[in-house]
Coordinates of C-alpha atoms in Angstrom, one line a residue:
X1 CA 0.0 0.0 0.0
X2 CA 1.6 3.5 -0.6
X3 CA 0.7 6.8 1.1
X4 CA -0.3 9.5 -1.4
X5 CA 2.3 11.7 -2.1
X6 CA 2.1 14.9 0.1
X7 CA 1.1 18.3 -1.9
X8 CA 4.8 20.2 -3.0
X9 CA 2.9 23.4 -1.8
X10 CA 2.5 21.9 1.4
X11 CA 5.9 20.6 2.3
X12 CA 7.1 24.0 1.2
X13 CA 4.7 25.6 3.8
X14 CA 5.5 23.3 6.4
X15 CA 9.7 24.2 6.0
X16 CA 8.6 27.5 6.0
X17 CA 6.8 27.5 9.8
X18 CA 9.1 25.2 10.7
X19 CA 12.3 27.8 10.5
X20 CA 10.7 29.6 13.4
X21 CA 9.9 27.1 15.6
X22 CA 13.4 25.7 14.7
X23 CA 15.0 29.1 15.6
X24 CA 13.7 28.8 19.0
X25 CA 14.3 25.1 19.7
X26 CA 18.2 25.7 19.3
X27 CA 18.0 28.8 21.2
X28 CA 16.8 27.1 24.2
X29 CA 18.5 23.7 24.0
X30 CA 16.2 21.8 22.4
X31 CA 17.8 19.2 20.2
X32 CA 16.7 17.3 17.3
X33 CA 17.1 13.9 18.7
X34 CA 14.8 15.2 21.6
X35 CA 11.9 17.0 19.5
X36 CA 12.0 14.3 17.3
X37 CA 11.1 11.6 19.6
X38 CA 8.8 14.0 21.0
X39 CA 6.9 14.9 17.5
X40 CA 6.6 11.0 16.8
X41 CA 4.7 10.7 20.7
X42 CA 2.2 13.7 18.8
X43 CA 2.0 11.8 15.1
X44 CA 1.0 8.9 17.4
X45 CA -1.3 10.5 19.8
X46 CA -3.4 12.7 16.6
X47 CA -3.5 9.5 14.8
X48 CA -5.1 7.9 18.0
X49 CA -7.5 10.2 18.9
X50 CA -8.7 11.6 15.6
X51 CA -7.9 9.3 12.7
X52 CA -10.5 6.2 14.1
X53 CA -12.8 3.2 11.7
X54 CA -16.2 3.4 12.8
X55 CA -15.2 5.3 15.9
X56 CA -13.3 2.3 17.4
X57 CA -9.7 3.0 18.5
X58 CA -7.1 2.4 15.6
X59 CA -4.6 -0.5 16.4
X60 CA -0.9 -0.1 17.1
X61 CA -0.6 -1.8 13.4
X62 CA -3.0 0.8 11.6
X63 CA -1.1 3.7 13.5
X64 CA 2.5 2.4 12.7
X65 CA 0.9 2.6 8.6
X66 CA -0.8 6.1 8.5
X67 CA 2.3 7.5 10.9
X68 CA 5.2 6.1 9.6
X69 CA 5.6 5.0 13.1
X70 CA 7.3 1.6 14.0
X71 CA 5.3 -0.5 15.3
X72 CA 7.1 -0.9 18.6
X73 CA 7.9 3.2 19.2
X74 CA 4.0 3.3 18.3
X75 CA 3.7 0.4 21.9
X76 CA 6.0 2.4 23.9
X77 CA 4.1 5.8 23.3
X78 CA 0.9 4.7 23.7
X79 CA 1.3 2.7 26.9
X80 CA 3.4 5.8 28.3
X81 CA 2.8 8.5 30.4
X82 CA 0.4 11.2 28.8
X83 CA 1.3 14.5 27.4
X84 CA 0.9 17.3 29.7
X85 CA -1.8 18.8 29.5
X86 CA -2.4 21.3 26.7
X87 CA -4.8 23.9 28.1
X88 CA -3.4 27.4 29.8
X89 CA -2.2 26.6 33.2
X90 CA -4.5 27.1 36.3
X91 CA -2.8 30.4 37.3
X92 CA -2.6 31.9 33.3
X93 CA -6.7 31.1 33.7
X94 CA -7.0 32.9 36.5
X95 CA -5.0 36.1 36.1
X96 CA -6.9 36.4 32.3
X97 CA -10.0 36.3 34.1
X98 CA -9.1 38.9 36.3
X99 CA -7.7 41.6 34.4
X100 CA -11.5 41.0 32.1
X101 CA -13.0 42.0 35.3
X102 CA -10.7 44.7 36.4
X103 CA -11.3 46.5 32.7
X104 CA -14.4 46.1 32.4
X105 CA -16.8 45.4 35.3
X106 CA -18.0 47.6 37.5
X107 CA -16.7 48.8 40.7
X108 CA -13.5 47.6 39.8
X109 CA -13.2 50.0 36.6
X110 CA -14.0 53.3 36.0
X111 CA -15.6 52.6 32.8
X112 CA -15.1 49.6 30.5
X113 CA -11.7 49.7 29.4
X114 CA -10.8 52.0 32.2
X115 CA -9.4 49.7 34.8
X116 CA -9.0 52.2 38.4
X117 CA -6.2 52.1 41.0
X118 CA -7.7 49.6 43.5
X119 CA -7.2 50.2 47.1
X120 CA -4.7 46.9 48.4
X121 CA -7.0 46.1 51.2
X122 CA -10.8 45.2 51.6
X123 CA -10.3 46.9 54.9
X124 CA -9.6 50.2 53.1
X125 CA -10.9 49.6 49.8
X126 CA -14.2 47.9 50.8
X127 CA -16.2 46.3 47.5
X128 CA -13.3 48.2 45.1
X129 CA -10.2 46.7 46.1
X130 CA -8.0 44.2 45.1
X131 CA -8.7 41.9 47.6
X132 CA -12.2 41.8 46.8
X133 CA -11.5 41.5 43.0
X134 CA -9.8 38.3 43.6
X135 CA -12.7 37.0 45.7
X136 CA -15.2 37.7 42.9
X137 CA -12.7 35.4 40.9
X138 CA -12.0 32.4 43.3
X139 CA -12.3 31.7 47.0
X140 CA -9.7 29.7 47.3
X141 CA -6.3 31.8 46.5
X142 CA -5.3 34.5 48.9
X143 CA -5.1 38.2 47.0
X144 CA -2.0 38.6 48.1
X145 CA -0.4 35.6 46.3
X146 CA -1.8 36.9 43.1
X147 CA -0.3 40.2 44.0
X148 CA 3.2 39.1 44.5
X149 CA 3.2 37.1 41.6
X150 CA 1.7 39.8 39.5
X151 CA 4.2 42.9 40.8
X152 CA 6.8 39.7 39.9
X153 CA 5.7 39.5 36.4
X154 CA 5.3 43.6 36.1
X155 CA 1.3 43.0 35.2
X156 CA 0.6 45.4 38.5
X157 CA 2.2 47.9 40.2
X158 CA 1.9 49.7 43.8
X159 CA 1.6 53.5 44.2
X160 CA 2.7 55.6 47.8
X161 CA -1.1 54.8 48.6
X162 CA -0.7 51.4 48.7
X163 CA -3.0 50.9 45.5
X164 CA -2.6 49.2 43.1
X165 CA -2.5 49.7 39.3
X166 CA -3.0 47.6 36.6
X167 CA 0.2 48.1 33.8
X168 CA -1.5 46.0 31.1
X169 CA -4.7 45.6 29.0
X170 CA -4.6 41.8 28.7
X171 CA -2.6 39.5 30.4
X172 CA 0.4 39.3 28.9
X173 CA 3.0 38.7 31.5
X174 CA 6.1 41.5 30.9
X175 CA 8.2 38.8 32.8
X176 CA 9.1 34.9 33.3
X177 CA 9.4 33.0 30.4
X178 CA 7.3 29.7 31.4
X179 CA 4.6 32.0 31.3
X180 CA 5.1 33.5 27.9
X181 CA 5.9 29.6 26.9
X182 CA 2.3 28.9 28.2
X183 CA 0.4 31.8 25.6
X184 CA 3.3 30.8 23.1
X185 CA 1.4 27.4 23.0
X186 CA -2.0 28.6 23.4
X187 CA -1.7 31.0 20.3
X188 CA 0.4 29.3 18.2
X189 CA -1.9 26.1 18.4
X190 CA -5.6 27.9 17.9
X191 CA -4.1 30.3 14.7
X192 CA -2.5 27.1 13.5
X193 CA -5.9 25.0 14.3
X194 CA -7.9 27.8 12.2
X195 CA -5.5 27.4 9.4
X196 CA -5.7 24.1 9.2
X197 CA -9.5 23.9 9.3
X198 CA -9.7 26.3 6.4
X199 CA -7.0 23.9 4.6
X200 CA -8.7 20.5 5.3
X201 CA -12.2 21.2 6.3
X202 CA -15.3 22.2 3.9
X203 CA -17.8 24.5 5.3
X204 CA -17.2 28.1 6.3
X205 CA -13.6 28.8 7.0
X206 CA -12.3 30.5 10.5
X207 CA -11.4 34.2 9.9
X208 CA -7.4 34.4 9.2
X209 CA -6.2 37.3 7.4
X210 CA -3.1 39.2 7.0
X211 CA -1.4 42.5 5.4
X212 CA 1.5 42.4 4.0
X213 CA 4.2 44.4 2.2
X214 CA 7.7 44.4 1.3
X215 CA 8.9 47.4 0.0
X216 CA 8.9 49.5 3.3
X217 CA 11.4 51.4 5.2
X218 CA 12.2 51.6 8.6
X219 CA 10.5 54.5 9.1
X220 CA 7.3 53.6 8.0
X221 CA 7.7 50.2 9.6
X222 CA 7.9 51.7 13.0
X223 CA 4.6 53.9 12.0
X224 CA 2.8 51.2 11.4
X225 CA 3.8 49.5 14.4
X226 CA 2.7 51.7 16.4
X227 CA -0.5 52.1 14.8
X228 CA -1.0 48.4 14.6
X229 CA -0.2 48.2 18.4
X230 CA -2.6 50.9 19.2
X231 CA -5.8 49.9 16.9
X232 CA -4.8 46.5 17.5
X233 CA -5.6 46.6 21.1
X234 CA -7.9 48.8 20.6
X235 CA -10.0 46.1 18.6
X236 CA -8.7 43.7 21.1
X237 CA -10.0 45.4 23.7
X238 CA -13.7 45.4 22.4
X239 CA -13.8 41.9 21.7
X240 CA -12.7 41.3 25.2
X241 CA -15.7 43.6 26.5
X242 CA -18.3 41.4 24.5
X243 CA -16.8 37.9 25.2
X244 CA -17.2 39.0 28.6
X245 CA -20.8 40.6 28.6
X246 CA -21.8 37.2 26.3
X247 CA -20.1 35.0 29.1
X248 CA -22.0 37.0 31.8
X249 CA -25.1 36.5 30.0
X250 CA -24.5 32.7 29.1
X251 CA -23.3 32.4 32.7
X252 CA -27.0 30.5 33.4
X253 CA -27.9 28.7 29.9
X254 CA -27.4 25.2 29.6
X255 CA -25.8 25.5 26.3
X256 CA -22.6 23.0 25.5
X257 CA -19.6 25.6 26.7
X258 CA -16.8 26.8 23.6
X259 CA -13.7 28.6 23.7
X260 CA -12.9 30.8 21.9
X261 CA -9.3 33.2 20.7
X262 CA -9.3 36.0 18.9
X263 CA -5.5 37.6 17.9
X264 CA -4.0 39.9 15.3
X265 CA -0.4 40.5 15.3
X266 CA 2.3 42.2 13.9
X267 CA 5.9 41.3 12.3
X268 CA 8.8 42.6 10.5
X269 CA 12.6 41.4 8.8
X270 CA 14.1 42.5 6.2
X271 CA 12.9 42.1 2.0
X272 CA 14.7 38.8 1.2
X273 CA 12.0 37.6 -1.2
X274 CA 10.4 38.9 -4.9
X275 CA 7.6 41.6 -4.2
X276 CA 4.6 40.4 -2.4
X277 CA 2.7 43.3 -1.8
X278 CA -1.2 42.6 -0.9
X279 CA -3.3 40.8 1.5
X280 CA -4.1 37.2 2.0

């Protein structure tokens, strides 16, 4: 039996995100005797989980054939431990959450998308401090955990008043890398899971766009950046405030739950490559 040969367009766009990921991998030690045992454990486990006959779990024979897989590596993954887990870790979750509520809920903002200087201490700040904006998240974390951990990671900062003021629109960590590894995962995986929906999937496609030029100077780079980083949150930013009136309304309806991530983003090297001017 012989697999179909793979599209040429494809492998080229494979290389090409590869490079990237590559680039890191190196940086950080990562060698290719470790990612490649660690990529067959994932050609395994997609081919496990999503690639069944008549929904019945494939064998270790039909895996080792659509993988590539022998046999025996196809045993030893299968039977061992399981892949950690791939959602945003417990504490990632939480401080998202938090910072929705701080920008755009009400005492703890002074309009949506106006986040105020919360008083430290319930005892001061009553219903609009921080202490009680961590309550109105969970009951079982201590505020001022979150609050050391957040003046570590630069999301928050203290004034003389001993309030404290929130440095970011989202929850994008300024500091400690496991927790830029974390969204790293997160939003690498969903843009890539759109992509590949609109590539293999019939039906109406996930919105993924992009402009791009190559023909512009430094100058007008750094414009657009910073127009990009302003509009950009700025659309960001209103998407956040319906995702979070929608949840609030939802909060009661016994609906089947979805996630959902919406990103744009912005990047720049220099022209290496015949004109591309244009959108896609």
């Amino acid at each position: 039996m012989h697999s179909p040969t793979p599209p040429a367009s494809l492998l080229q766009a494979l290389r090409r995100v590869m490079r990237p990921l590559v680039r890191l991998m190196l940086r950080k030690g990562v060698t290719y005797t470790y990612f490649s045992d660690m990529v067959k454990g994932v050609f395994v486990e997609v081919a496990a989980a999503e690639f069944r006959l008549d929904d019945k779990p494939p064998t270790d024979s039909r895996i080792s054939l659509i993988t590539g897989v022998h046999r025996k590596d196809v045993r030893r993954l299968r039977d061992g431990a399981p892949d950690l887990a791939g959602e945003l870790p417990e504490a990632l979750t939480l401080g998202a959450h938090l910072v929705s509520i701080w920008m755009n809920r009400a005492p703890f903002c002074d309009s949506p998308g106006r986040p105020a200087p919360l008083p430290r201490l319930a005892s001061v700040g009553g219903e609009q401090s921080f202490d009680t904006l961590v309550a109105s998240a969970s009951k079982d974390i201590r505020a001022r955990v979150v609050l050391d951990e957040w003046l570590r990671l630069g999301v928050v900062r203290m004034d003389d008043q001993d309030r404290v003021h929130l440095q970011t629109r989202a929850f994008v960590p300024q500091k400690g890398f496991d927790e830029k590894a974390a969204y790293f995962g997160h939003n690498i995986h969903d843009h890539a899971c759109a992509a590949v929906h609109n590539l293999t999937v019939d039906g109406p496609p996930f919105f993924e766009r992009s402009v791009h030029y190559d023909s512009l100077s430094p100058t007008g780079v750094e414009e657009i950046r910073a127009v990009v980083a302003s509009e950009g949150m700025e659309a960001l930013m209103r998407f956040n405030e319906l995702a979070s009136a929608l949840e609030a309304r939802d909060a009661a309806a016994p609906t089947e739950r979805r996630r959902v991530t919406i990103g744009l983003f912005f990047y720049t090297e220099p022209t290496t490559e015949p004109s591309a001017t244009g959108s896609g």
